[in-house]
Coordinates of C-alpha atoms and ligand atoms in Angstrom, one line a residue:
X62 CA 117.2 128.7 113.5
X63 CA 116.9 129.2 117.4
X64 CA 116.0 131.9 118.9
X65 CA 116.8 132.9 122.9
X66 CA 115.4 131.9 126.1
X67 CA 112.4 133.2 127.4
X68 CA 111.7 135.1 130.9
X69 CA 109.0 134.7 132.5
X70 CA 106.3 137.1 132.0
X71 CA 104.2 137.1 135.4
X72 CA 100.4 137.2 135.9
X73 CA 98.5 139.8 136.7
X74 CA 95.4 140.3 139.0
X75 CA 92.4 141.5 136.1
X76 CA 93.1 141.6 132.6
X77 CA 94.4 144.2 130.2
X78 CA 92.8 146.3 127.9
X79 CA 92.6 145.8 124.3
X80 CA 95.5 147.0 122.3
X81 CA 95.0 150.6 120.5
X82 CA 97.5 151.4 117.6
X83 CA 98.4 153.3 114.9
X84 CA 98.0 151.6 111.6
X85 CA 100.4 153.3 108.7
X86 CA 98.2 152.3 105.9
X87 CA 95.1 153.9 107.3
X88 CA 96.7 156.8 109.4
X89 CA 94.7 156.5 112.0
X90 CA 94.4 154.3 115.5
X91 CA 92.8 151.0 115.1
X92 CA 91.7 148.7 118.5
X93 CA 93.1 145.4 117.6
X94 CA 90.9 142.3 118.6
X95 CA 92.7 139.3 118.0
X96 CA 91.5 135.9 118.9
X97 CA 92.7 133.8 121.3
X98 CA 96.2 134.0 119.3
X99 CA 96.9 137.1 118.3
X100 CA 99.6 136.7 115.1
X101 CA 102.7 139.4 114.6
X102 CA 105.4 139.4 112.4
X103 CA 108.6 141.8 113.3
X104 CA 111.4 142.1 110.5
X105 CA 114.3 140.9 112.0
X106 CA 118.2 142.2 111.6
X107 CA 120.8 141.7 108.7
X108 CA 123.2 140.3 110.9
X109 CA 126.3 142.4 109.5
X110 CA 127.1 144.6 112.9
X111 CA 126.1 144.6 116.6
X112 CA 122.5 145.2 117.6
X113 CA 122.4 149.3 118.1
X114 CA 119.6 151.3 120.5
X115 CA 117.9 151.9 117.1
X116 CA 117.4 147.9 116.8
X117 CA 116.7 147.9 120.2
X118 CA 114.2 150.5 120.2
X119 CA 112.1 149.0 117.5
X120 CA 112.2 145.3 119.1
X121 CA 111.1 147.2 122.2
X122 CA 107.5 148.5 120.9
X123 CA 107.2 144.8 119.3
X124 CA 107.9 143.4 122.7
X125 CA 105.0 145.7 124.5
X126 CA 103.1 144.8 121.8
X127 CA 103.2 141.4 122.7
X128 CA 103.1 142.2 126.5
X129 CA 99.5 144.0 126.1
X130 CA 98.2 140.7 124.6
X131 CA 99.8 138.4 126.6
X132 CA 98.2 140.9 129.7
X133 CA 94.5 140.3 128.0
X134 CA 94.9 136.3 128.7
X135 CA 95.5 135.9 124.5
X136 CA 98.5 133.7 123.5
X137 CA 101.0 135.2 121.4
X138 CA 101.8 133.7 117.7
X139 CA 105.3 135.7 117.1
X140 CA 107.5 135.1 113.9
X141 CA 110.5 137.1 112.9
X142 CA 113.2 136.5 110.3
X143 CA 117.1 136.9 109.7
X144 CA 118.3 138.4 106.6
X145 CA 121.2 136.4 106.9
X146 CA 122.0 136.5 103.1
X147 CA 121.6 140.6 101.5
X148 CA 124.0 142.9 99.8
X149 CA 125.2 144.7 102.8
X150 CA 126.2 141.4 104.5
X151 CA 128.2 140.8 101.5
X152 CA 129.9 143.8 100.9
X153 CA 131.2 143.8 104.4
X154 CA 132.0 140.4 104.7
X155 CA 134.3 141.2 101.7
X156 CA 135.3 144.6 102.9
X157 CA 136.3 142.6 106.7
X158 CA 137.8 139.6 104.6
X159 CA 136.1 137.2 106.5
X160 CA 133.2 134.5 105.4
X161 CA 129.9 135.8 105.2
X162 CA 128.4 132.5 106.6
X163 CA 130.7 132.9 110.1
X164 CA 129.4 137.0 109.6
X165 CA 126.6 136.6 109.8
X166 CA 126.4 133.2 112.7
X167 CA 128.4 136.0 115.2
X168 CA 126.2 138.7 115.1
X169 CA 122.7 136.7 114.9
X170 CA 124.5 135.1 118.0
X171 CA 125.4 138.7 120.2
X172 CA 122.0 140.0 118.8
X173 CA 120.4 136.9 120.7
X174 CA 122.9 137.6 123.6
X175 CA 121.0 141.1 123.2
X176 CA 117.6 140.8 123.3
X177 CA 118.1 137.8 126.3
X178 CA 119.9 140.5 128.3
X179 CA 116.9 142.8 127.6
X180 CA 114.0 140.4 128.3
X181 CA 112.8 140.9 125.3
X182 CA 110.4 137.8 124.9
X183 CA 111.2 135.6 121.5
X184 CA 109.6 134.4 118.3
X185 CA 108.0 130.9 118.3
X186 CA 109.7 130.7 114.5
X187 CA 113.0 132.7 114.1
X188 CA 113.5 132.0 110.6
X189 CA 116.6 132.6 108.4
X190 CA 116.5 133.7 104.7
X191 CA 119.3 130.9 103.7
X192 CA 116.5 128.3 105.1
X193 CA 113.3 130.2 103.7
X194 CA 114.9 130.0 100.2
X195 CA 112.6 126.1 99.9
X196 CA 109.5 127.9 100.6
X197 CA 110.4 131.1 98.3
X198 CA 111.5 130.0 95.0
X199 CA 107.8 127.8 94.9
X200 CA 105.8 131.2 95.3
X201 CA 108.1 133.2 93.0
X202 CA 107.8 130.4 90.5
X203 CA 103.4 131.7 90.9
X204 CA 103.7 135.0 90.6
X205 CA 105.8 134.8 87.4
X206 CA 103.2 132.0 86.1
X207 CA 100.4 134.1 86.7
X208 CA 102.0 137.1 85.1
X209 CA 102.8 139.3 88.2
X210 CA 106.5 138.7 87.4
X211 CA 108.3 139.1 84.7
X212 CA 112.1 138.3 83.5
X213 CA 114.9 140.7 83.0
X214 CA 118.5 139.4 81.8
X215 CA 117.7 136.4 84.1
X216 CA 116.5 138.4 87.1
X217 CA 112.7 138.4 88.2
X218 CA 110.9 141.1 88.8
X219 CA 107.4 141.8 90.8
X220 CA 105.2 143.4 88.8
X221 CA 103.7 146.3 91.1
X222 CA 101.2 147.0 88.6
X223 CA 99.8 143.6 89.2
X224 CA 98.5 144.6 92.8
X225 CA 95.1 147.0 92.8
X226 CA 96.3 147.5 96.3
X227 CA 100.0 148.4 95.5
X228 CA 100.8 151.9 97.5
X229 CA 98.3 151.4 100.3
X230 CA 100.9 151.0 102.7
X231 CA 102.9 153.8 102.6
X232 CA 100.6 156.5 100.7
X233 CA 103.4 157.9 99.3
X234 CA 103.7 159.5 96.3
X235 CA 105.3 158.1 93.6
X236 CA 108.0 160.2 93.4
X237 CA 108.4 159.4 97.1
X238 CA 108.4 156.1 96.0
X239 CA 110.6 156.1 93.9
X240 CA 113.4 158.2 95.7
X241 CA 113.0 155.5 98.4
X242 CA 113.2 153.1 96.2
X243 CA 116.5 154.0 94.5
X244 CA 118.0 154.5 98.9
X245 CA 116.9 152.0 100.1
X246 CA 117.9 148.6 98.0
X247 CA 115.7 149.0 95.0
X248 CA 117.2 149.8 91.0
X249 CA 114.3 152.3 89.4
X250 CA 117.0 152.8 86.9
X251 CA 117.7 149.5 85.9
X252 CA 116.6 149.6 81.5
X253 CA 114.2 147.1 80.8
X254 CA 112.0 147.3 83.8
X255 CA 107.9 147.3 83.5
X256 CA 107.7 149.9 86.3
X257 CA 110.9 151.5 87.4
X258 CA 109.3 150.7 91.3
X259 CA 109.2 146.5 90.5
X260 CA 111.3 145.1 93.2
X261 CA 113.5 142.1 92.8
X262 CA 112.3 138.7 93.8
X263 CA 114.7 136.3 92.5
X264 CA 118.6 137.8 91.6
X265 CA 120.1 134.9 89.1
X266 CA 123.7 133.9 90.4
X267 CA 126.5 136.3 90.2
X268 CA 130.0 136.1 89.9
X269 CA 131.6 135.3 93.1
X270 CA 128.3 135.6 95.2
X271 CA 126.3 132.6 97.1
X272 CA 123.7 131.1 94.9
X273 CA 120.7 128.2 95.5
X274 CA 119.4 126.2 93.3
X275 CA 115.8 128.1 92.2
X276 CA 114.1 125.3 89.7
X277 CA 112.9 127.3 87.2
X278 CA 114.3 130.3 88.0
X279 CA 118.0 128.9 87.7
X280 CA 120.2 129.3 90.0
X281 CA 120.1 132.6 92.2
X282 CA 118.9 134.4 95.8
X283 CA 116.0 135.5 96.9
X284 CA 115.1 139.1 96.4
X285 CA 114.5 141.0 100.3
X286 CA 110.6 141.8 100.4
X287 CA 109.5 138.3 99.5
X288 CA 111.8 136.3 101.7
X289 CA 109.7 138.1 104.6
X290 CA 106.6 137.4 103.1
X291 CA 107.0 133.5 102.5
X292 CA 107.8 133.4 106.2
X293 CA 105.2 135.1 107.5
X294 CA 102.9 133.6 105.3
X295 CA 103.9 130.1 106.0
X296 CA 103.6 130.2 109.8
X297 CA 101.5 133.3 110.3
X298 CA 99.0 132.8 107.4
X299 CA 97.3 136.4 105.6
X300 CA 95.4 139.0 108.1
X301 CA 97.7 138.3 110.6
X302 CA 97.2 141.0 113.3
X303 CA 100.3 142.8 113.3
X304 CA 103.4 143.6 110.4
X305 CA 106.0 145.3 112.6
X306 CA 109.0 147.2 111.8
X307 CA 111.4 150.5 112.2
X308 CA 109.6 153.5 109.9
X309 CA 112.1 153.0 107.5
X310 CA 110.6 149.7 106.3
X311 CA 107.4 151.4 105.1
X312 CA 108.6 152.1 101.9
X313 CA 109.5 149.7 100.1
X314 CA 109.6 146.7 102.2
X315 CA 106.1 146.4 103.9
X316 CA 104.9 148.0 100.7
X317 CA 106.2 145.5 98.9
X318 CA 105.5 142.5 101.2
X319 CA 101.9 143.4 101.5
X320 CA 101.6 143.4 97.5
X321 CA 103.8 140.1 97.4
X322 CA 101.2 138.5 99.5
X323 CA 98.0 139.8 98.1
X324 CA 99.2 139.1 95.1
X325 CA 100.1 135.4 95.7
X326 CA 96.5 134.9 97.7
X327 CA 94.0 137.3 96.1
X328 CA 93.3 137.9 99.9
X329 CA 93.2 142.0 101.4
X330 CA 94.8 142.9 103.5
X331 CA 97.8 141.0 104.5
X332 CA 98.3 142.7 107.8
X333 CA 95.8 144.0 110.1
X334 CA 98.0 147.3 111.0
X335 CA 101.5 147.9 109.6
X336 CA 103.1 149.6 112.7
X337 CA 106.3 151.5 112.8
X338 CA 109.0 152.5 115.2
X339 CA 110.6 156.2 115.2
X340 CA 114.2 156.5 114.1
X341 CA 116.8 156.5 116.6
X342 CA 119.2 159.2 115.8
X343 CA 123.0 160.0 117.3
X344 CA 124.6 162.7 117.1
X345 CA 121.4 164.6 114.8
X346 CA 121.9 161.5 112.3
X347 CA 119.7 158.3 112.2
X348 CA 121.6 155.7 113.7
X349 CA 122.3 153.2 111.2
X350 CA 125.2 150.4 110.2
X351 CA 125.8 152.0 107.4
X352 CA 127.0 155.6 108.2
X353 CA 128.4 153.7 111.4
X354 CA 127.1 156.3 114.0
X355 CA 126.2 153.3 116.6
X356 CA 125.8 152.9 120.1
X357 CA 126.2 148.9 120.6
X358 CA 123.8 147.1 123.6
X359 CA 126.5 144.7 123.9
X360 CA 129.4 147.2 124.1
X361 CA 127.3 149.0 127.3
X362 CA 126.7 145.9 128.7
X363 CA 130.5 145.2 128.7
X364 CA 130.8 148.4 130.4
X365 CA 129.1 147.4 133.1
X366 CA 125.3 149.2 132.3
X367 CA 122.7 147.0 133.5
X368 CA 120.4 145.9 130.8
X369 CA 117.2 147.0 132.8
X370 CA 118.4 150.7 132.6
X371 CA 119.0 150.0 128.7
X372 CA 115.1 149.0 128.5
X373 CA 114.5 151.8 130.9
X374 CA 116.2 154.3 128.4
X375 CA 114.3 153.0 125.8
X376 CA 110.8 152.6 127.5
X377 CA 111.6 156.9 128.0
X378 CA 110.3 157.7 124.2
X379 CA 107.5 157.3 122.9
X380 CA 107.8 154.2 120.3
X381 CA 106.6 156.5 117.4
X382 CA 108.4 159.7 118.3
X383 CA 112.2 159.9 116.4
X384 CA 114.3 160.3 119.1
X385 CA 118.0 160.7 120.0
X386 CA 120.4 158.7 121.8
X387 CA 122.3 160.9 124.6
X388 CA 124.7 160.2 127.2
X389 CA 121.9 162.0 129.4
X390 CA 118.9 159.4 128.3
X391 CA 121.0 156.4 129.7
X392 CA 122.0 158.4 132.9
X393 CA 118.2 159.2 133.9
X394 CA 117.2 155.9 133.4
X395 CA 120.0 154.2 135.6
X396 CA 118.6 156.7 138.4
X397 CA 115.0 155.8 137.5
X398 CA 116.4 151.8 137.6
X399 CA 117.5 153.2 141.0
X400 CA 114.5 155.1 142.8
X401 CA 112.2 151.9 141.3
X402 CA 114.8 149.5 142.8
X403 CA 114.8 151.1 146.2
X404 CA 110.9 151.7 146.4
X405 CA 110.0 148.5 145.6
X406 CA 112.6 146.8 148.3
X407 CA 110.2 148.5 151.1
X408 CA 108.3 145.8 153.1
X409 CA 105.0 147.6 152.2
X410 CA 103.9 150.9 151.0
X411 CA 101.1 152.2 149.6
X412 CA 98.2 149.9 147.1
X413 CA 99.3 149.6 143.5
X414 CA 95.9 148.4 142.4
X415 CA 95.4 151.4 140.9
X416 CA 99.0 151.9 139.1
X417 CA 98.5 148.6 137.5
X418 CA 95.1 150.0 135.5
X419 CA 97.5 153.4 134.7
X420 CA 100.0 151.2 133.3
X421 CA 97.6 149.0 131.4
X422 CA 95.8 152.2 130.6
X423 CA 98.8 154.1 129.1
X424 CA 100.2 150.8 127.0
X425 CA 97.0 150.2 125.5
X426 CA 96.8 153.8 124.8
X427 CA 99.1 153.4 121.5
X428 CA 101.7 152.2 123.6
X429 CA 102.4 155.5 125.6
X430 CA 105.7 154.2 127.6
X431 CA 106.3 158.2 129.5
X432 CA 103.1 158.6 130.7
X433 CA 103.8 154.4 132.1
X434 CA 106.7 155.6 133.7
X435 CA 105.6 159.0 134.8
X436 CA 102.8 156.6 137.1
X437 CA 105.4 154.8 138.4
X438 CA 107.8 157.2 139.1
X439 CA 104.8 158.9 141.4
X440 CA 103.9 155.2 143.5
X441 CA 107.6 155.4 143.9
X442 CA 108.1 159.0 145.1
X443 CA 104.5 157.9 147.5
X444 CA 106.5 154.8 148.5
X445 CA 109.6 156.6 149.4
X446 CA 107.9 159.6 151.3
X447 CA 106.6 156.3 153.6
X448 CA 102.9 156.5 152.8
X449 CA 100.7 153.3 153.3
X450 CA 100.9 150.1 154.9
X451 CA 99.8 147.6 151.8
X452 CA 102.6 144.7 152.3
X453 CA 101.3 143.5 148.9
X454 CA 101.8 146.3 146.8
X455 CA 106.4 146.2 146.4
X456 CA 105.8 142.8 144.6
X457 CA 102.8 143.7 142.7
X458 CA 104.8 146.9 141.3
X459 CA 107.9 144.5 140.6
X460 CA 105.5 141.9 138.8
X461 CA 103.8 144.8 136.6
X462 CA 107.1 146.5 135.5
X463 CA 108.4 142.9 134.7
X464 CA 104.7 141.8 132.7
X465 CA 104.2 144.9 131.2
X466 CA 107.5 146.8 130.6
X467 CA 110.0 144.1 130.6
X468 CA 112.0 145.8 133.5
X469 CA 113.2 143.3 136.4
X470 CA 113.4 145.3 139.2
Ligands
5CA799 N1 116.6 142.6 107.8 C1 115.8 143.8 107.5 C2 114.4 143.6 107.8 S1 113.7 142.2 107.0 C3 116.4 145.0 108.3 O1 115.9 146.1 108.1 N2 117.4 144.8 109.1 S2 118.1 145.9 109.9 O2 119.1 145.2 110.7 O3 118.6 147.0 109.1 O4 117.1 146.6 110.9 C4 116.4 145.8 111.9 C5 115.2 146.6 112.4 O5 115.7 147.7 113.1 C6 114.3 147.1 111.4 O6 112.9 147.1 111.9 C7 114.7 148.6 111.2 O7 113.6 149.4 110.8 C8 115.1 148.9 112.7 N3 116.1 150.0 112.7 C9 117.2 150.1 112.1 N4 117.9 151.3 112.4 C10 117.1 151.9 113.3 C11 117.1 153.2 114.0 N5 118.2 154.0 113.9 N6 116.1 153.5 114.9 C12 115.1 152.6 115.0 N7 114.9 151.4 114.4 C13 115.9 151.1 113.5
ZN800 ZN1 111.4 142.1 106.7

């Protein structure tokens, strides 16, 4: 699949400091040291609805992510996938009447129409689950041979038992676990099961549902967690440096794919931090397709918002925080977009040699976007009030909001 065009992402004078980030599985902070190529893997959408500010959000802190390396002179190895066959998709393709195939083409399509309005840079690999399905049914076809997967009325089942890792992840509980489980996609209740927590990997054909030939599994679809993990194995390889997602893929999905893929490679562990984005709430409610509480990218870029004051609103909260979306969180950021705008169309004004080290400083600082903006805001008030005569610094600020925040000024 392709993904969007990339902007460019200019060069900085020095070099950035190494990432700092908060790891779910350990809890803590870790520095990230990749090599030359650092190596991420973002979950991508289920394209059945418009990309909301809660997408947007989390593909924001994947993007900065990137943005710190690519500011340390490392190249950037960044896959992410398209669940573009799921239940949800499905169910509202037959709720809407309309082919899930042409679904799910239209909203992959204004969800790349998105993230190119919001310079958000894109995956090398952008990877669908319908084309994945090759490269799964091979390593589903392993784990049941080596007895980490078992059969159920035709189903397959991952056996979590199997992985002495299994739960590192998350660190949930098990009833935690098991709640989640049952919310977000799983069956704990299904009869038959080994553990009621074993994810599906391969769902056998249904009546009246898309199936692909599986080899030995017989005909069926590929279960969620491990379509993510043969991509990301395939063209990120295991200890790749980062697994990256919105918080409510801890549990089970990145549980789950971590397992998958230690499982498959005897190899610990398969990420070397599982970060998470905050939850994007409207209205007091997370923002999510399903309880349709949305507030579309595209639909405020058809009223006229410009995208930069979208990132803007976004680059306001902290990536971790949960946060929620306001008519008032928009409005400051298109009069941030404004004072920026205006400060940086002075001839000169005064040296942002040392804003640049605050910026790096704050995004290597587990990504700390407010205090980033908080330095820039007070060049800009500096600039504004007249002071100094540097008729470098306007372009150096523009080139550091673009390189490290993804804001054309
Ligand atoms: N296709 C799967 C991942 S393989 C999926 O979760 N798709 S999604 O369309 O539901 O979500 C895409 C990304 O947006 C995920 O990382 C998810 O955690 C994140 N996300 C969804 N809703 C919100 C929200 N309200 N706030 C922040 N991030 C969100
Ligand atoms: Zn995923």
């Amino acid at each position: 699949m392709h993904a969007w065009p990339a902007s460019e992402v200019p060069a900085l004078p020095g070099k950035g400091r190494d990432l700092r980030i908060h790891d779910t599985a350990t809890g803590g902070r870790v520095t990230l040291a990749p090599g030359p190529v650092a190596r991420i893997y973002v979950c991508g959408i289920t394209p059945y609805d418009a990309t909301h500010m809660g997408h947007a959000a989390t593909y924001n802190a994947f993007d900065l992510v990137q943005r710190v390396w690519l500011d340390t002179k490392r190249q950037v190895h960044y896959v992410q996938n398209v669940t573009d066959v799921d239940d949800p998709l499905l169910e509202r393709a037959i709720r809407d009447g309309i082919d899930w195939v042409g679904l799910a083409e239209r909203e992959t399509a204004l969800f790349r129409e998105d993230m190119t309005a919001l310079r958000m840079l894109p995956p090398q690999h952008y990877i669908g689950a319908v084309e994945a399905i090759p490269g799964i049914v091979p390593l589903v076809e392993r784990l049941r041979d080596s007895g980490a997967a078992y059969e159920l009325e035709g189903d397959i089942y991952f056996s979590v038992d199997a992985d002495p890792h299994f739960g590192q992840v998350s660190n949930y509980t098990t009833e935690l676990m098991r709640h989640l489980s049952a919310e977000r996609g799983g069956d704990p209740d299904r009869p038959g099961k080994k553990n009621p927590l074993d994810p599906m990997l391969w769902m056998a054909a249904r009546e009246g549902e898309p199936s692909w030939d599986g080899a030995s599994l017989g005909p069926g679809r590929p279960g969620w967690h491990i379509e993510c993990v043969a991509i990301a194995l395939d063209h990120l390889g295991m200890g790749f440096d980062v697994q990256g997602g919105g918080s409510d893929l801890i549990f089970p999905h990145h549980e789950m794919g971590a397992s998958h893929a230690q499982t498959l490679t005897g190899e610990f562990p398969m990420a070397k931090a599982y970060v998470h984005a905050g939850m994007v709430a409207l209205d007091g409610e997370k923002m999510s397709k399903s309880r349709g509480n949305l507030v579309f990218v595209s639909k405020l870029r058809r009223d006229g918002v410009d995208p930069a004051a979208i990132r803007l609103a976004l680059l306001s909260h902290r990536y971790r925080d949960d946060w929620e979306w306001t008519d008032q969180v928009l409005q400051d950021a298109v009069e941030r977009l404004g004072r920026w705008r205006a400060a940086v169309s002075r001839p000169d004004g005064p040296s942002a040699d040392a804003l640049v080290e605050e910026l790096r400083e704050a995004l290597s600082d587990d990504l700390d976007t407010p205090t980033a903006l908080a330095a820039v805001d007070r060049w800009a008030v500096l600039q504004t009030a007249g002071g100094g005569t540097d008729d470098s610094a306007p372009g150096l600020v523009s080139r550091a909001v673009d390189a490290l925040l993804g804001v054309a000024l």
